PDB file of N, CA and C in Angstrom:
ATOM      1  N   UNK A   9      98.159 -66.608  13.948  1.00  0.00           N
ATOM      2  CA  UNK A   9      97.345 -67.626  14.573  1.00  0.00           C
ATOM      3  C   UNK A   9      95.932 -67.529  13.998  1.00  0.00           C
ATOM      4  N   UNK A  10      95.114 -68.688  14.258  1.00  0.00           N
ATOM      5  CA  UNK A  10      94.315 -68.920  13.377  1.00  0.00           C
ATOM      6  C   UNK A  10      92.801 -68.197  14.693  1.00  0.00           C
ATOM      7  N   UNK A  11      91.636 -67.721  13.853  1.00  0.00           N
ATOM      8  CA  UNK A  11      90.897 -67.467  15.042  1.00  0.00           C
ATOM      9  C   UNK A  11      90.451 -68.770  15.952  1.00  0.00           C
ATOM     10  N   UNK A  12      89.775 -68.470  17.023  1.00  0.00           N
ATOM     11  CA  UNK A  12      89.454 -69.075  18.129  1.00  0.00           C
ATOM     12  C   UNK A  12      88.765 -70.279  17.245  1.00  0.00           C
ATOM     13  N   UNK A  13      87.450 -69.921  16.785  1.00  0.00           N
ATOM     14  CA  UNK A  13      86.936 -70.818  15.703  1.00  0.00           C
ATOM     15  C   UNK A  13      86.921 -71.873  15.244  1.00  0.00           C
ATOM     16  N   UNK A  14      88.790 -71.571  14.528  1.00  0.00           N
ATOM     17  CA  UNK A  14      89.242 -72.786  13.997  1.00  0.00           C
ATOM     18  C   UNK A  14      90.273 -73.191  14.156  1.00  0.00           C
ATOM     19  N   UNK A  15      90.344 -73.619  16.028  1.00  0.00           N
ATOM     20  CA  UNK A  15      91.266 -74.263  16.371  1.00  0.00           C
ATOM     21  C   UNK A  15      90.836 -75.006  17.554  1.00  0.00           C
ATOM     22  N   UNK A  16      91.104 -76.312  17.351  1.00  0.00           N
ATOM     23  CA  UNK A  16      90.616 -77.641  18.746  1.00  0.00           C
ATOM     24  C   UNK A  16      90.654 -77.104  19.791  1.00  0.00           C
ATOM     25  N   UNK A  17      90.421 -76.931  20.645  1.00  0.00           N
ATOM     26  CA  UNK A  17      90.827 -77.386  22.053  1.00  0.00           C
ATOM     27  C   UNK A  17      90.223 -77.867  22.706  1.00  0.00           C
ATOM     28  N   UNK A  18      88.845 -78.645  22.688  1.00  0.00           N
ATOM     29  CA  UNK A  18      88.354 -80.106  23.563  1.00  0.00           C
ATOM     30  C   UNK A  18      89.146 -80.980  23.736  1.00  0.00           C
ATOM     31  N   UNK A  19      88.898 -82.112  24.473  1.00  0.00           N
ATOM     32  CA  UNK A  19      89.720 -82.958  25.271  1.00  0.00           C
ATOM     33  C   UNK A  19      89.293 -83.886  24.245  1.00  0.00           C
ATOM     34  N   UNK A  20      87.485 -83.864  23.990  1.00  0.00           N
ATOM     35  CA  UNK A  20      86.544 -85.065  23.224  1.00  0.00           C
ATOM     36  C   UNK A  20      87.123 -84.735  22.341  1.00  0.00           C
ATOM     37  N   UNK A  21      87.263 -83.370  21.564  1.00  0.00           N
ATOM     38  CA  UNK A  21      87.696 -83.646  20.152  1.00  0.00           C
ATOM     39  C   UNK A  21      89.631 -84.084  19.984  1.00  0.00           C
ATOM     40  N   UNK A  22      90.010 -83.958  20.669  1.00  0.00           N
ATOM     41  CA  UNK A  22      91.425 -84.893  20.816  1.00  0.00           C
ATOM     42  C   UNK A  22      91.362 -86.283  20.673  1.00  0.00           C
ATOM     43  N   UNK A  23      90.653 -86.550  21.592  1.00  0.00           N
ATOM     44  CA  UNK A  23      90.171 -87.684  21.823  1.00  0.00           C
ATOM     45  C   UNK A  23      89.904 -88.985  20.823  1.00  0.00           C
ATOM     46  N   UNK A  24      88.594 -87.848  20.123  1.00  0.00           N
ATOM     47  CA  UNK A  24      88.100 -88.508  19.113  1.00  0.00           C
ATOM     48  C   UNK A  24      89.345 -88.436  17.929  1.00  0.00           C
ATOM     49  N   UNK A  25      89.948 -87.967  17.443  1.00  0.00           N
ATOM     50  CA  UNK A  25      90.913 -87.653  16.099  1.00  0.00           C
ATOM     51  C   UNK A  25      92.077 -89.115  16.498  1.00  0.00           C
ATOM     52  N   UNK A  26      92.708 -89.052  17.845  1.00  0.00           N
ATOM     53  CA  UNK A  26      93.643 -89.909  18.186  1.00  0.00           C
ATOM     54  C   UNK A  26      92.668 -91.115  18.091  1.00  0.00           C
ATOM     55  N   UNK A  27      91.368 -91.549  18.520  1.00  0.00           N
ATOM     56  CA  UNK A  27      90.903 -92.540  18.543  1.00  0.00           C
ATOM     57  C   UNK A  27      90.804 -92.884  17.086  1.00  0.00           C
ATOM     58  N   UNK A  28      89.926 -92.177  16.434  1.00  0.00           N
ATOM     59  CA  UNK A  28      89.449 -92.834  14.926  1.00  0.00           C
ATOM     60  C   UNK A  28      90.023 -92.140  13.508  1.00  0.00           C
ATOM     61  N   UNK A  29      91.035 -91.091  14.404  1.00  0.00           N
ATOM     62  CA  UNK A  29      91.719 -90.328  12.867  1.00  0.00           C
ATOM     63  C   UNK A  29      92.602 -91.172  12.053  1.00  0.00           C
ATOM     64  N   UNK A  30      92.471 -90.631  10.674  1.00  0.00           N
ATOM     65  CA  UNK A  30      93.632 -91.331  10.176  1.00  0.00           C
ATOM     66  C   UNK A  30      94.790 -90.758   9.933  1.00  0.00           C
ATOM     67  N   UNK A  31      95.952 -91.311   9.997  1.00  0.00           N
ATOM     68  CA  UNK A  31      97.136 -90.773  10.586  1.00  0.00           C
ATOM     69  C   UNK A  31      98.647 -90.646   8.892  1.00  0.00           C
ATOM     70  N   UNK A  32      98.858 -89.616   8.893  1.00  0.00           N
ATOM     71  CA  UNK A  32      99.892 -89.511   7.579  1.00  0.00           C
ATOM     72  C   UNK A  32     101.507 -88.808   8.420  1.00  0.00           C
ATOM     73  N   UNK A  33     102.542 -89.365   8.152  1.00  0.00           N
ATOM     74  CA  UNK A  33     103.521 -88.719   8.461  1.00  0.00           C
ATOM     75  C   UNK A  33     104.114 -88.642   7.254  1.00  0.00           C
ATOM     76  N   UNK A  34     105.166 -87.434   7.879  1.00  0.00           N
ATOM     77  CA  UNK A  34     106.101 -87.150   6.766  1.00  0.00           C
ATOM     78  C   UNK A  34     107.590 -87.451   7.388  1.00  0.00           C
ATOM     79  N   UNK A  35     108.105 -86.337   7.089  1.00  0.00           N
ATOM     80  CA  UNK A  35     109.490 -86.623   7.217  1.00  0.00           C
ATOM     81  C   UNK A  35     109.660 -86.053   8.590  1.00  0.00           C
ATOM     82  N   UNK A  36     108.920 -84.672   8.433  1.00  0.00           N
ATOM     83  CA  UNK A  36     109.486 -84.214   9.583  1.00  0.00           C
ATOM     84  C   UNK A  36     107.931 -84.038  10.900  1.00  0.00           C
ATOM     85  N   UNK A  37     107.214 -84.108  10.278  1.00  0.00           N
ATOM     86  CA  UNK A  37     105.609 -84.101  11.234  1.00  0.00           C
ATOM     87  C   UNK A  37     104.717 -85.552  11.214  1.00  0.00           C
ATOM     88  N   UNK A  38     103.704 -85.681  12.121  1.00  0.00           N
ATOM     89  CA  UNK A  38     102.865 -86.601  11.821  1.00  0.00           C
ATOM     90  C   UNK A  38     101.713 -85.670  11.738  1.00  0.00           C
ATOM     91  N   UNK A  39     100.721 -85.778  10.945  1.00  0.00           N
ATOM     92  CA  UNK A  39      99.158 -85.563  10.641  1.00  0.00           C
ATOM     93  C   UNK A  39      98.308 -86.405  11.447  1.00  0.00           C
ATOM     94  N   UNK A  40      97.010 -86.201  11.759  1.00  0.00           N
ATOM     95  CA  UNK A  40      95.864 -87.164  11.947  1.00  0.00           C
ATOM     96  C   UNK A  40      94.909 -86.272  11.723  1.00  0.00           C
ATOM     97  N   UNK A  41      93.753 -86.553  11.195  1.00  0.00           N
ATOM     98  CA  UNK A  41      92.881 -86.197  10.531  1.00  0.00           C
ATOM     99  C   UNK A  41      91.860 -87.030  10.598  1.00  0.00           C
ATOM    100  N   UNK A  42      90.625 -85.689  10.763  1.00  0.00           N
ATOM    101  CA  UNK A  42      89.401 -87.175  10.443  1.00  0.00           C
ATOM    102  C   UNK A  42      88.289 -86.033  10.154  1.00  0.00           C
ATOM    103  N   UNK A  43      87.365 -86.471   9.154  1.00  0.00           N
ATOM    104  CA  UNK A  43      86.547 -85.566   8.862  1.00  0.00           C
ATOM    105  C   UNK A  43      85.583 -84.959   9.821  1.00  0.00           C
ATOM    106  N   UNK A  44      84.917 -83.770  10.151  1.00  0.00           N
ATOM    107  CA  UNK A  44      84.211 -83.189  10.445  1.00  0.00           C
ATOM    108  C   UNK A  44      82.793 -82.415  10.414  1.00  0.00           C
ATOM    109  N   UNK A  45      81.782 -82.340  11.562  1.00  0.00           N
ATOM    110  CA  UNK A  45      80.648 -81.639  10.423  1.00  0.00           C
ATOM    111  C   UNK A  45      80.428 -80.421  11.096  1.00  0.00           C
ATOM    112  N   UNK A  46      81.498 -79.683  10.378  1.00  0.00           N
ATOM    113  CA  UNK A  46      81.859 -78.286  10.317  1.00  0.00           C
ATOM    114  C   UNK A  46      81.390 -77.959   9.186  1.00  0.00           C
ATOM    115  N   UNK A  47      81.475 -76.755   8.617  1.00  0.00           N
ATOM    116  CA  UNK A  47      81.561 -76.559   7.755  1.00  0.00           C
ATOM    117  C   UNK A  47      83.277 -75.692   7.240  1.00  0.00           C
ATOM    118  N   UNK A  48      83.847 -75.807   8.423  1.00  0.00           N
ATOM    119  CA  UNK A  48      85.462 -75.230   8.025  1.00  0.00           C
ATOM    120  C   UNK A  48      86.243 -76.204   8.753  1.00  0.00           C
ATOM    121  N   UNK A  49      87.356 -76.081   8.058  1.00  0.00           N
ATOM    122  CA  UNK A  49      88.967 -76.763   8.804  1.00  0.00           C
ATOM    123  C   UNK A  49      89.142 -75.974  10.086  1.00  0.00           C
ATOM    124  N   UNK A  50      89.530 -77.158  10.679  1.00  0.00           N
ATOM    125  CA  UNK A  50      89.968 -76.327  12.465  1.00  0.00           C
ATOM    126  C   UNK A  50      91.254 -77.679  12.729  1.00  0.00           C
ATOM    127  N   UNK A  51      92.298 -76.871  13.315  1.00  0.00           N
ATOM    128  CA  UNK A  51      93.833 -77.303  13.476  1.00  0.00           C
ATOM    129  C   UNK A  51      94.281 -77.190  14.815  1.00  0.00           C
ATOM    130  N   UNK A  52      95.149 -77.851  14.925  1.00  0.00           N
ATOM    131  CA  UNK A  52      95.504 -78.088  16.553  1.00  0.00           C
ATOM    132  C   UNK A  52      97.202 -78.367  16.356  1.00  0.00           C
ATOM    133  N   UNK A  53      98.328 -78.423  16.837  1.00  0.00           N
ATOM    134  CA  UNK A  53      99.578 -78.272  16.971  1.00  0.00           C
ATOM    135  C   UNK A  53     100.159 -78.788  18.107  1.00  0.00           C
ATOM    136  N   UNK A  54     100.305 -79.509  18.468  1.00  0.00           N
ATOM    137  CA  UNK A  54     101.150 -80.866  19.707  1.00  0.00           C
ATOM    138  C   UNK A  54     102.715 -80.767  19.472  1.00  0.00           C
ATOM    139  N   UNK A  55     103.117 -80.512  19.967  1.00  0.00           N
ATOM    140  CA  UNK A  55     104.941 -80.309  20.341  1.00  0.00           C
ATOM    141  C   UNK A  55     105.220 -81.114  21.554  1.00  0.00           C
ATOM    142  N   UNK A  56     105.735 -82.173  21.265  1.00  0.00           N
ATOM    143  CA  UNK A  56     105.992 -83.298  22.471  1.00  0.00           C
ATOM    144  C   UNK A  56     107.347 -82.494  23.198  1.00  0.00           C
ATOM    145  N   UNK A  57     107.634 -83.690  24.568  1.00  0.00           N
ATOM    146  CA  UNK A  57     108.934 -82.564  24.869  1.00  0.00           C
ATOM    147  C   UNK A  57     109.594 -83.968  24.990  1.00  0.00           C
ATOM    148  N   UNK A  58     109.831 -84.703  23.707  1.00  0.00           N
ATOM    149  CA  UNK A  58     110.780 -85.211  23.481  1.00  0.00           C
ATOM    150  C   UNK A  58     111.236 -84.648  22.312  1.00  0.00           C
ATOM    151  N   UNK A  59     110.617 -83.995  21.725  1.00  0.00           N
ATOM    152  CA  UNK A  59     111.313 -82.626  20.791  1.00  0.00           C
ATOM    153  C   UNK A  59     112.578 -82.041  21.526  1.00  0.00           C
ATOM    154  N   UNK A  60     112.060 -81.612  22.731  1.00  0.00           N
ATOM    155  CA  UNK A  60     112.925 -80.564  22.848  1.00  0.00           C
ATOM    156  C   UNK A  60     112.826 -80.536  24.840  1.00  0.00           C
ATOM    157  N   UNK A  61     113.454 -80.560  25.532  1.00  0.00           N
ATOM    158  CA  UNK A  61     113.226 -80.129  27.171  1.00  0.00           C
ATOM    159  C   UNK A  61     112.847 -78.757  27.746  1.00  0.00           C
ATOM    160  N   UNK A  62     113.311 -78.057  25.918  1.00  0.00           N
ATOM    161  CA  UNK A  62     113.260 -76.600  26.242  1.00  0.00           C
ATOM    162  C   UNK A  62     111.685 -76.068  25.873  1.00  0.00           C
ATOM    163  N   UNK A  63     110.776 -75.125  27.109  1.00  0.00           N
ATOM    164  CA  UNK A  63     109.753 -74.690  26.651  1.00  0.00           C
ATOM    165  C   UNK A  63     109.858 -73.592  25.444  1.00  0.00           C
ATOM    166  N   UNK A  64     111.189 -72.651  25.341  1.00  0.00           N
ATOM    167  CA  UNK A  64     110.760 -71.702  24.297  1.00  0.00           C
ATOM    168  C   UNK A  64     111.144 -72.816  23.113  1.00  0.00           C
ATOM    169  N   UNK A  65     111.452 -73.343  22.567  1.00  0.00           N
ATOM    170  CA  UNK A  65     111.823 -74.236  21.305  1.00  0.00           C
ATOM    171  C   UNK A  65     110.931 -74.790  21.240  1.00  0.00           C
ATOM    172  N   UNK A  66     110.027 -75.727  21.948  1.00  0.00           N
ATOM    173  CA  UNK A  66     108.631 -75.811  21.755  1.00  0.00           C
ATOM    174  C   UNK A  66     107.687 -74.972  21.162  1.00  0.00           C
ATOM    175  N   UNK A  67     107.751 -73.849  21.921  1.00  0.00           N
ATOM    176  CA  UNK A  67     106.696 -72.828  21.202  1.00  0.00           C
ATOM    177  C   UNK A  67     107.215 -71.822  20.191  1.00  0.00           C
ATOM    178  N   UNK A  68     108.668 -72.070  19.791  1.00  0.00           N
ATOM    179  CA  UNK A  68     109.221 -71.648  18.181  1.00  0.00           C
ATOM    180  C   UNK A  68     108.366 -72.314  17.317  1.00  0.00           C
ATOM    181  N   UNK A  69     108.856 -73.732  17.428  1.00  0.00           N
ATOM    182  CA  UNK A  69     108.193 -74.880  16.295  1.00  0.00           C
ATOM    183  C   UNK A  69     106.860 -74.602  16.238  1.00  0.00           C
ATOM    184  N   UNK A  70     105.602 -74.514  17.472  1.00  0.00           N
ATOM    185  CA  UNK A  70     104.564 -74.491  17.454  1.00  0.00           C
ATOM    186  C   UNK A  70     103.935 -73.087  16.814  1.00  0.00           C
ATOM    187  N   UNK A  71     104.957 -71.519  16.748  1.00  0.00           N
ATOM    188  CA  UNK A  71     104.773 -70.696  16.080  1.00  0.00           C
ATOM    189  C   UNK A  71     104.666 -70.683  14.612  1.00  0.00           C
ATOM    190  N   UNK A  72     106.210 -71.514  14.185  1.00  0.00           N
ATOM    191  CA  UNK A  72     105.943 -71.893  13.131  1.00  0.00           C
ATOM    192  C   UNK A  72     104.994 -72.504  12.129  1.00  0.00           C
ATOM    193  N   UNK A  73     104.295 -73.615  12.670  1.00  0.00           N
ATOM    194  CA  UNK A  73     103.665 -74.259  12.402  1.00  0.00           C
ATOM    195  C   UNK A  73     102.089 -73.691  12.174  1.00  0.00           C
ATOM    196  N   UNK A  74     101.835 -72.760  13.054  1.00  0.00           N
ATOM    197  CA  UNK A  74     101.083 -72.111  12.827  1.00  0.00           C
ATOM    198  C   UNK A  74     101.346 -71.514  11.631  1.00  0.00           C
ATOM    199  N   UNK A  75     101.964 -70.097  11.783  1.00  0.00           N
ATOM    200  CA  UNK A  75     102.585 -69.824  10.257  1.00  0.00           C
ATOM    201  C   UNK A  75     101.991 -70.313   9.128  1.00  0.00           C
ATOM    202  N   UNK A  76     103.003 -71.455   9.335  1.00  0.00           N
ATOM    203  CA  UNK A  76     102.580 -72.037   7.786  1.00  0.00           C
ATOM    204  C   UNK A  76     100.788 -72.381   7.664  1.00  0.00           C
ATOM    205  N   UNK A  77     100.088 -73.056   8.859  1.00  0.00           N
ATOM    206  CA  UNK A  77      98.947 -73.469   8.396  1.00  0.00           C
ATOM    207  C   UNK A  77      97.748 -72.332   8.367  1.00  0.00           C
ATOM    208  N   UNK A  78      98.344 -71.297   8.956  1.00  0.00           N
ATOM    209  CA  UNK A  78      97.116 -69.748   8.021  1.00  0.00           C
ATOM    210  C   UNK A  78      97.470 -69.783   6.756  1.00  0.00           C
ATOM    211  N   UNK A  79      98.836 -69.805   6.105  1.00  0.00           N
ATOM    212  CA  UNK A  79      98.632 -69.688   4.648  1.00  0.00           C
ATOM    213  C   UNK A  79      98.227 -70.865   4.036  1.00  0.00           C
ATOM    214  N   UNK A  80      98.198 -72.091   4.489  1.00  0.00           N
ATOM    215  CA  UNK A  80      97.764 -73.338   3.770  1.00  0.00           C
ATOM    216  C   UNK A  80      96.299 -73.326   3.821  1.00  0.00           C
ATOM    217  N   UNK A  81      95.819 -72.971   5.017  1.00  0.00           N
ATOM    218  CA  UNK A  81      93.909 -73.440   5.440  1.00  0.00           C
ATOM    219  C   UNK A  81      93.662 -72.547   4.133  1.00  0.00           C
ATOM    220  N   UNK A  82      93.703 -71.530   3.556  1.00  0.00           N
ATOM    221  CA  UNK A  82      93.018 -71.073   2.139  1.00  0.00           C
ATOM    222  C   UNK A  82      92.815 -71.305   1.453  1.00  0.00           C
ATOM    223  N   UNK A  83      93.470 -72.714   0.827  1.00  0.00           N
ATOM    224  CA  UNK A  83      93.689 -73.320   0.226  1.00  0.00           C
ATOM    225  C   UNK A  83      93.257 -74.673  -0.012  1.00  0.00           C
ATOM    226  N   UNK A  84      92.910 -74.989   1.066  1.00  0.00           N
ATOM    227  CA  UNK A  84      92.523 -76.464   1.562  1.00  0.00           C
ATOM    228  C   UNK A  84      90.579 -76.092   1.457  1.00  0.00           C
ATOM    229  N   UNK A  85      90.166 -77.374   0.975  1.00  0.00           N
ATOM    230  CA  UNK A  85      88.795 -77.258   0.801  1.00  0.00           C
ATOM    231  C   UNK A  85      88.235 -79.098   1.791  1.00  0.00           C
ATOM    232  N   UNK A  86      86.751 -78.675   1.575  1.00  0.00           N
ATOM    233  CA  UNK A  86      86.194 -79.616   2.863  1.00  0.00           C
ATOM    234  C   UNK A  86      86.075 -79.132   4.632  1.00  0.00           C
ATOM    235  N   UNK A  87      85.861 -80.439   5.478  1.00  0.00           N
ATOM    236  CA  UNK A  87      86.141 -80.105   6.313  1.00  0.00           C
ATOM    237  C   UNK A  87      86.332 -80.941   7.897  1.00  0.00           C
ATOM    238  N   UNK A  88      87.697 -80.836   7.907  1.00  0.00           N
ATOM    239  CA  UNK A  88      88.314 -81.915   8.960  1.00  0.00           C
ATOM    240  C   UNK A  88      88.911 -80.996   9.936  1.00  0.00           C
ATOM    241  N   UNK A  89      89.540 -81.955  10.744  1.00  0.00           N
ATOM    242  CA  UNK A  89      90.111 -81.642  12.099  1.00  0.00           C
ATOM    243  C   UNK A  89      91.492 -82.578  11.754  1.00  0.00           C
ATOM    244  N   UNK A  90      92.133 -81.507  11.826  1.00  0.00           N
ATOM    245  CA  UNK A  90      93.745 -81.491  11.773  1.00  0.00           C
ATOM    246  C   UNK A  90      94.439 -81.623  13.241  1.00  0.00           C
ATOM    247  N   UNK A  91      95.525 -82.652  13.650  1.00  0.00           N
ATOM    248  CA  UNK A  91      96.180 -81.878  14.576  1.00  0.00           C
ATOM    249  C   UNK A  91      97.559 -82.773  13.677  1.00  0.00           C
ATOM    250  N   UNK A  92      98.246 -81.432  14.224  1.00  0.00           N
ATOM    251  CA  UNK A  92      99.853 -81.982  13.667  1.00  0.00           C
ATOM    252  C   UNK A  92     101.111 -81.667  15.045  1.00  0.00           C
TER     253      UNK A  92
END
């Protein structure tokens, strides 16, 4: 998991990303994104429970997902607000 730092949890900054982010899906996730004046990437992770009814399968995927985005944020330059 990523530190405290650089990860959402305001309501405003939800808020704001769903209001004016711009939005990329893939196959298997949706993105929204919108730039920031941070000076680092900070990420957020939403697991609907039409995924799943089940709370631990929720927070598999949402482990995962994490996972992957500590090894990606190193990589990634600029600085936005992610939630996937």
């Amino acid at each position: 998991m990523l530190a405290k730092t650089r990860r959402i949890s305001l309501k405003r900054d939800f808020e704001r990303i769903f209001a004016n982010g711009k939005s990329f899906q893939g196959r298997l996730f949706r993105f929204k994104f919108i730039k920031n004046t941070l000076k680092l990437n900070r990420f957020a992770v939403v697991v609907s429970s039409k995924v799943s009814k089940k709370a631990v399968l929720r927070n598999k995927i949402r482990r995962r997902a994490w996972s992957v985005i500590s090894v990606l944020d190193k990589s990634l330059s600029g600085s936005f607000d992610v939630v996937l």
